[in-house]
Amino acid sequence: MRGMDDGGLAGHLRRRIAVEGPISVAAFMGDALGHPQHGYYITADRFGAAGDFVTAPEISQMFGELIGLWCAHTWSAMGAPDQVSLVELGPGRGTLMRDALRAAAMVPQFRDAARVHLVETSPVLRDRQRELLAPALGDRPPRWHDTLAGVPDGPLLVIANEFFDALPIRQFEKTAHGWTERMVDFDEEGGCFRFVLDRRPGPVEALIPAAIREAPPGSVFEACPAAMAVAHELGVRLAASGGAALIVDYGHPVSAAGETLQAVRRHAFVPVLKAPGTADLTAHVDFGMLADAARSGGARTWGPTTQGAFLAALGIRERAAQLRRRATPEQAADIDSAVHRLIDGSEMGTLFKVLALTDPRQEGAAGI
Ligand SMILES: C[S@@+](CC[C@H](N)C(=O)[O-])C[C@H]1O[C@@H](n2cnc3c(N)ncnc32)[C@H](O)[C@@H]1O
């Protein structure tokens, strides 16, 4: 194989394709991000200005603080249970949870009730989370789980920021003969991965929402079965045990045709199939499908609203003014710039959405 290290992820994928034939985009993405030895998230901490991307909690402490207060408020609306699992899906470096816990200390009964559970598959990131959160949690360290299923039964508050965009998507393409799945093959002559269409007959049409089925040839539809499974499971658990989930991610409010799979390395776009395992792969979250899946599990859904509107409703401007009072001129400029990045429509304010799922007995979700 030209230009590829056979021992790494590209070699693994190439061998997998040799055995199985072309694989789905979801299989490619799942291995690229989560392969136990070579996956992008498994091998290194990719966050920050020196890494590949920056997420909202890494931009400013205000993001996690406001979410911490949202959790404390929601816990109170749940009837202040003696114990609640405070769960984060895909906590990255643990920054959001650290800031959330600090702010939530304003409601000591909530801090006493909260047991922190982290759903994280990356050992490297689990270590980062341990370093950051151990001092804040003292004799009640967080518990880690590979999946939501590991979190014990009981009332729960779940936070997921930029978790769902990392779950593997399937891609479908409309051709002159109807819908078909896009697969990934290896081109032995060119020495590179390439997209091909699945020619085998299958029930693909049934997987496309009715409103999109008649889209013109060339249209692409992306579905994320893993995201729908997690949303459904959240719906079932919230309905059975009480609580709420807050999902923040970039994406569209209702299902739509369009190709959004992208690869980012060092803050720049790179070709999606090139050098798997060395770039972040994400796709826009279909909030319409997430909400449907959560409702089918029994939850009530609120929103999605935009991240800008949500953070403004929770008081980001007031928190920024408070921080500015004790800040140097440089720090004040950083605070202003962070607020702009988080809520302005030209930055993250509109593209990022916030969806809340609650126990069906809850009468609302703060900020939405
Ligand atoms: C883009 S990062 C977001 C991190 C963090 N929430 C933040 O806002 O900075 C995605 C996170 O999800 C984790 N992750 C990705 N796929 C996962 C999966 N299938 N199960 C559990 N965690 C996963 C990654 O290791 C990482 O911690």
Coordinates of C-alpha atoms and ligand atoms in Angstrom, one line a residue:
M1 CA 0.0 0.0 0.0
R2 CA 1.5 3.3 -1.1
G3 CA 2.0 6.1 1.4
M4 CA 0.3 4.4 4.3
D5 CA 1.5 2.9 7.5
D6 CA 0.1 -0.6 7.5
G7 CA 0.4 -1.0 11.3
G8 CA -1.9 2.0 12.1
L9 CA -5.5 2.7 11.6
A10 CA -5.3 3.0 7.8
G11 CA -3.8 -0.5 7.7
H12 CA -6.5 -1.9 9.9
L13 CA -9.3 -0.3 7.8
R14 CA -7.7 -1.5 4.6
R15 CA -7.5 -5.1 5.9
R16 CA -11.1 -4.8 7.2
I17 CA -12.3 -3.8 3.7
A18 CA -10.3 -6.6 2.1
V19 CA -12.2 -9.1 4.3
E20 CA -15.7 -7.5 4.5
G21 CA -15.8 -5.6 1.2
P22 CA -16.7 -1.9 1.3
I23 CA -17.8 -0.7 4.8
S24 CA -20.4 1.8 5.8
V25 CA -19.4 5.4 6.5
A26 CA -20.5 4.7 10.1
A27 CA -18.0 1.8 10.4
F28 CA -15.3 4.0 9.0
M29 CA -16.1 6.9 11.3
G30 CA -16.5 4.5 14.3
D31 CA -13.0 3.1 13.8
A32 CA -11.4 6.4 12.9
L33 CA -12.6 8.0 16.2
G34 CA -12.9 5.0 18.6
H35 CA -10.7 2.1 17.5
P36 CA -9.4 0.7 20.8
Q37 CA -5.7 1.1 19.8
H38 CA -5.6 3.7 17.0
G39 CA -8.8 5.8 17.3
Y40 CA -8.5 9.6 17.2
Y41 CA -9.9 10.1 20.7
I42 CA -8.2 7.0 22.1
T43 CA -4.6 8.0 21.4
A44 CA -4.3 11.6 22.5
D45 CA -5.8 14.8 24.0
R46 CA -6.7 16.8 20.9
F47 CA -8.2 19.9 22.5
G48 CA -7.1 23.5 22.7
A49 CA -5.3 26.1 20.6
A50 CA -2.3 23.8 20.2
G51 CA -4.6 20.8 19.3
D52 CA -7.2 20.4 16.6
F53 CA -10.3 22.2 17.9
V54 CA -11.7 24.3 20.8
T55 CA -15.0 23.6 22.4
A56 CA -17.3 26.0 24.3
P57 CA -16.1 25.0 27.9
E58 CA -12.5 25.5 26.7
I59 CA -13.4 29.0 25.5
S60 CA -14.7 30.3 28.9
Q61 CA -15.5 29.1 32.4
M62 CA -18.9 30.8 32.0
F63 CA -20.2 28.0 29.8
G64 CA -19.8 25.3 32.4
E65 CA -20.8 27.6 35.3
L66 CA -24.2 28.4 33.6
I67 CA -24.8 24.7 32.9
G68 CA -24.0 23.9 36.6
L69 CA -26.6 26.4 37.7
W70 CA -29.0 24.9 35.2
C71 CA -28.5 21.5 36.8
A72 CA -29.0 22.9 40.3
H73 CA -32.2 24.7 39.2
T74 CA -33.5 21.6 37.4
W75 CA -32.7 19.4 40.5
S76 CA -34.8 21.7 42.5
A77 CA -37.7 21.5 40.0
M78 CA -37.4 17.7 40.2
G79 CA -38.3 17.9 43.9
A80 CA -34.7 18.0 45.2
P81 CA -34.1 14.2 45.4
D82 CA -31.6 13.1 48.1
Q83 CA -29.4 11.6 45.4
V84 CA -29.0 12.3 41.7
S85 CA -26.6 11.0 39.2
L86 CA -24.9 14.0 37.5
V87 CA -23.8 12.4 34.2
E88 CA -21.7 13.9 31.4
L89 CA -21.5 12.1 28.1
G90 CA -18.1 12.7 26.4
P91 CA -16.6 15.0 29.0
G92 CA -13.4 15.8 27.0
R93 CA -10.9 17.3 29.4
G94 CA -13.4 17.6 32.2
T95 CA -13.5 21.4 32.0
L96 CA -17.2 21.8 31.8
M97 CA -17.8 19.5 34.8
R98 CA -15.2 21.3 36.9
D99 CA -16.8 24.7 36.2
A100 CA -20.3 23.3 36.6
L101 CA -19.4 21.8 40.1
R102 CA -17.8 25.1 41.2
A103 CA -20.9 27.1 40.3
A104 CA -23.3 24.4 41.7
A105 CA -21.6 24.8 45.1
M106 CA -23.9 27.9 45.5
V107 CA -26.6 25.3 46.1
P108 CA -24.9 23.1 48.8
Q109 CA -27.8 20.6 49.0
F110 CA -27.5 19.9 45.3
R111 CA -23.7 19.4 45.6
D112 CA -24.3 16.9 48.4
A113 CA -26.9 15.1 46.4
A114 CA -24.9 14.9 43.2
R115 CA -22.8 11.8 42.3
V116 CA -20.7 12.4 39.2
H117 CA -20.7 9.8 36.4
L118 CA -18.6 10.2 33.3
V119 CA -19.4 8.3 30.1
E120 CA -16.0 8.3 28.3
T121 CA -14.3 5.7 26.1
S122 CA -10.9 7.4 25.8
P123 CA -8.3 6.3 28.5
V124 CA -6.2 9.4 27.7
L125 CA -9.2 11.7 28.4
R126 CA -10.2 9.7 31.5
D127 CA -6.8 10.5 32.9
R128 CA -7.3 14.2 32.1
Q129 CA -10.7 14.2 33.7
R130 CA -9.3 12.5 36.8
E131 CA -6.6 15.1 37.2
L132 CA -9.0 18.0 36.8
L133 CA -11.9 16.7 38.9
A134 CA -10.3 14.8 41.7
P135 CA -9.5 17.9 43.8
A136 CA -13.1 19.2 43.3
L137 CA -14.7 15.8 44.3
G138 CA -12.5 14.8 47.2
D139 CA -13.7 11.5 48.8
R140 CA -16.4 11.1 46.2
P141 CA -14.4 10.6 43.0
P142 CA -16.3 10.4 39.7
R143 CA -17.2 7.0 38.3
W144 CA -16.4 6.2 34.6
H145 CA -18.5 4.2 32.2
D146 CA -18.1 3.1 28.6
T147 CA -21.8 3.7 27.9
L148 CA -24.9 5.2 29.5
A149 CA -26.1 1.7 30.4
G150 CA -23.3 1.6 33.1
V151 CA -24.8 4.5 35.1
P152 CA -26.8 3.2 38.0
D153 CA -30.6 3.5 38.1
G154 CA -32.2 6.5 39.8
P155 CA -32.9 10.2 39.0
L156 CA -30.4 11.7 36.7
L157 CA -29.2 15.0 35.2
V158 CA -27.3 14.5 31.9
I159 CA -25.0 16.9 30.1
A160 CA -23.7 16.3 26.6
N161 CA -21.7 19.1 24.9
E162 CA -20.4 18.1 21.4
F163 CA -20.9 14.4 22.2
F164 CA -23.5 13.5 19.6
D165 CA -21.6 15.1 16.7
A166 CA -18.8 12.5 17.3
L167 CA -21.1 9.5 16.9
P168 CA -20.9 7.6 13.6
I169 CA -23.3 8.5 10.9
R170 CA -24.5 6.5 7.9
Q171 CA -24.8 8.4 4.6
F172 CA -27.4 7.7 1.9
E173 CA -27.4 9.1 -1.6
K174 CA -30.3 9.5 -4.0
T175 CA -29.5 8.1 -7.4
A176 CA -31.6 7.9 -10.6
H177 CA -32.7 4.4 -9.3
G178 CA -33.6 5.5 -5.7
W179 CA -31.8 5.8 -2.4
T180 CA -28.6 3.8 -1.8
E181 CA -26.0 3.7 1.0
R182 CA -22.7 5.4 0.5
M183 CA -19.8 3.0 1.5
V184 CA -16.0 3.3 1.9
D185 CA -13.7 1.2 -0.3
F186 CA -10.0 1.1 -0.7
D187 CA -8.6 1.9 -4.1
E188 CA -5.6 -0.3 -4.5
E189 CA -4.3 1.4 -7.6
G190 CA -4.6 4.9 -6.2
G191 CA -3.5 3.8 -2.7
C192 CA -6.4 5.7 -1.0
F193 CA -9.8 5.3 0.5
R194 CA -12.8 6.3 -1.7
F195 CA -16.6 6.5 -1.5
V196 CA -18.6 4.0 -3.5
L197 CA -22.3 3.3 -3.7
D198 CA -23.7 0.0 -2.3
R199 CA -25.2 -1.8 -5.2
R200 CA -26.8 -4.6 -3.2
P201 CA -30.6 -4.5 -2.9
G202 CA -31.8 -3.5 0.6
P203 CA -34.5 -1.7 2.5
V204 CA -32.7 1.7 2.3
E205 CA -35.8 3.7 1.2
A206 CA -37.5 2.9 4.6
L207 CA -34.6 4.6 6.5
I208 CA -35.2 8.0 4.7
P209 CA -37.8 10.3 6.4
A210 CA -40.9 10.7 4.1
A211 CA -40.3 14.4 3.7
I212 CA -36.8 13.8 2.2
R213 CA -37.5 10.7 0.1
E214 CA -38.5 12.7 -3.0
A215 CA -35.3 14.8 -2.9
P216 CA -33.6 15.2 -6.3
P217 CA -30.9 12.7 -7.5
G218 CA -27.5 13.6 -5.9
S219 CA -29.1 14.5 -2.6
V220 CA -27.4 13.0 0.5
F221 CA -29.2 12.1 3.8
E222 CA -27.2 11.4 7.0
A223 CA -28.6 9.2 9.8
C224 CA -27.0 8.5 13.2
P225 CA -28.4 5.3 14.6
A226 CA -26.0 5.5 17.6
A227 CA -27.3 9.0 18.5
M228 CA -30.9 7.8 18.2
A229 CA -30.2 4.8 20.4
V230 CA -28.7 7.0 23.2
A231 CA -31.5 9.6 22.9
H232 CA -34.1 6.7 23.2
E233 CA -32.3 5.3 26.2
L234 CA -32.3 8.7 27.8
G235 CA -36.0 9.0 27.2
V236 CA -36.7 5.6 28.8
R237 CA -34.6 6.4 31.8
L238 CA -35.9 9.9 32.4
A239 CA -39.5 8.7 32.1
A240 CA -38.8 5.8 34.6
S241 CA -36.6 7.5 37.2
G242 CA -37.0 11.3 36.7
G243 CA -34.5 14.0 35.7
A244 CA -33.4 15.9 32.6
A245 CA -30.8 15.9 29.9
L246 CA -29.2 19.0 28.2
I247 CA -27.8 18.4 24.7
V248 CA -25.7 21.1 23.2
D249 CA -24.2 20.6 19.7
Y250 CA -24.0 22.0 16.3
G251 CA -26.7 20.9 13.9
H252 CA -30.1 21.4 12.3
P253 CA -33.5 21.7 14.2
V254 CA -35.3 19.3 11.8
S255 CA -34.2 16.5 9.6
A256 CA -32.9 17.7 6.2
A257 CA -31.0 16.5 3.2
G258 CA -27.4 17.6 3.1
E259 CA -23.9 16.4 3.5
T260 CA -22.2 17.6 6.7
L261 CA -19.5 15.0 7.5
Q262 CA -16.3 16.9 8.0
A263 CA -12.7 16.3 9.1
V264 CA -10.7 18.9 11.1
R265 CA -7.0 18.9 12.0
R266 CA -5.2 21.8 13.5
H267 CA -8.3 24.0 13.2
A268 CA -8.5 23.5 9.4
F269 CA -10.7 21.2 7.2
V270 CA -9.0 18.2 5.7
P271 CA -10.3 15.5 3.3
V272 CA -12.7 13.2 5.2
L273 CA -11.1 9.9 4.1
K274 CA -7.5 10.9 4.2
A275 CA -5.3 9.7 7.1
P276 CA -8.1 8.3 9.3
G277 CA -7.3 8.5 13.0
T278 CA -5.4 11.7 12.7
A279 CA -8.3 14.2 12.3
D280 CA -11.5 14.8 14.1
L281 CA -14.5 13.5 12.2
T282 CA -17.9 15.0 13.0
A283 CA -21.3 15.5 11.4
H284 CA -24.2 18.0 12.2
V285 CA -26.6 16.6 14.7
D286 CA -30.2 16.1 13.5
F287 CA -32.0 17.5 16.5
G288 CA -35.4 16.5 15.0
M289 CA -34.4 12.8 15.0
L290 CA -32.9 13.1 18.5
A291 CA -36.0 14.6 19.9
D292 CA -38.2 12.0 18.2
A293 CA -36.0 9.2 19.6
A294 CA -36.2 10.7 23.1
R295 CA -40.0 11.1 22.9
S296 CA -40.4 7.5 21.7
G297 CA -38.6 6.5 24.9
G298 CA -41.0 8.5 27.0
A299 CA -39.3 11.8 27.6
R300 CA -40.7 15.3 27.0
T301 CA -38.6 17.5 24.8
W302 CA -37.9 21.3 24.9
G303 CA -36.4 23.2 22.0
P304 CA -34.1 23.1 20.3
T305 CA -33.2 26.7 20.8
T306 CA -30.0 28.4 19.8
Q307 CA -26.9 28.4 22.1
G308 CA -26.9 32.2 21.9
A309 CA -30.5 32.5 23.1
F310 CA -30.0 29.8 25.8
L311 CA -26.8 31.3 27.3
A312 CA -28.4 34.8 27.2
A313 CA -31.5 33.5 29.0
L314 CA -29.3 31.9 31.6
G315 CA -27.5 35.2 32.2
I316 CA -24.1 35.0 30.4
R317 CA -24.0 38.8 30.0
E318 CA -24.6 39.4 33.7
R319 CA -22.0 36.8 34.7
A320 CA -19.5 38.4 32.3
A321 CA -20.1 41.8 33.9
Q322 CA -19.5 40.3 37.3
L323 CA -16.2 38.7 36.2
R324 CA -15.1 41.9 34.5
R325 CA -15.3 43.9 37.7
R326 CA -12.3 41.9 39.1
A327 CA -10.5 41.6 35.8
T328 CA -7.4 43.4 34.3
P329 CA -8.0 45.2 31.0
E330 CA -6.6 42.2 29.1
Q331 CA -8.8 39.8 31.0
A332 CA -11.8 42.0 30.4
A333 CA -11.1 41.9 26.7
D334 CA -10.9 38.1 26.8
I335 CA -14.2 37.9 28.7
D336 CA -15.9 40.0 26.0
S337 CA -14.4 38.0 23.2
A338 CA -15.5 34.8 24.9
V339 CA -19.1 36.0 25.2
H340 CA -19.0 37.0 21.5
R341 CA -17.7 33.6 20.4
L342 CA -20.3 31.8 22.5
I343 CA -23.5 33.7 21.6
D344 CA -23.0 35.8 18.5
G345 CA -24.8 34.5 15.3
S346 CA -21.6 34.8 13.3
E347 CA -19.7 32.5 15.7
M348 CA -21.3 29.6 17.7
G349 CA -24.5 31.4 18.8
T350 CA -26.8 30.2 16.0
L351 CA -25.2 27.1 14.6
F352 CA -25.1 25.4 18.0
K353 CA -28.4 24.3 19.4
V354 CA -29.7 23.3 22.8
L355 CA -32.3 20.6 23.3
A356 CA -33.6 19.6 26.7
L357 CA -35.2 16.2 27.5
T358 CA -37.1 15.8 30.7
D359 CA -39.2 13.4 32.7
P360 CA -42.7 14.0 31.2
R361 CA -44.0 15.3 34.5
Q362 CA -41.6 18.4 34.3
E363 CA -43.4 21.6 33.3
G364 CA -40.4 23.2 31.5
A365 CA -36.7 23.5 31.0
A366 CA -34.9 26.6 32.1
G367 CA -33.5 28.8 29.3
I368 CA -35.5 27.1 26.5
Ligands
LIG1 C1 -15.6 16.8 20.8 S1 -15.3 16.0 22.3 C2 -16.3 17.0 23.4 C3 -15.7 17.1 24.8 C4 -16.4 18.0 25.8 N1 -17.8 17.7 26.0 C5 -16.2 19.4 25.5 O1 -17.2 20.1 25.2 O2 -15.1 19.9 25.5 C6 -16.1 14.4 22.3 C7 -16.0 13.6 23.6 O3 -16.8 12.4 23.5 C8 -16.0 11.3 23.7 N2 -16.5 10.2 22.9 C9 -16.6 10.1 21.6 N3 -17.3 9.0 21.2 C10 -17.7 8.4 22.3 C11 -18.5 7.3 22.6 N4 -18.9 6.5 21.6 N5 -18.7 6.9 23.9 C12 -18.3 7.7 24.9 N6 -17.5 8.8 24.7 C13 -17.2 9.2 23.5 C14 -14.6 11.7 23.4 O4 -13.6 10.9 23.9 C15 -14.6 13.1 23.9 O5 -14.4 13.1 25.3

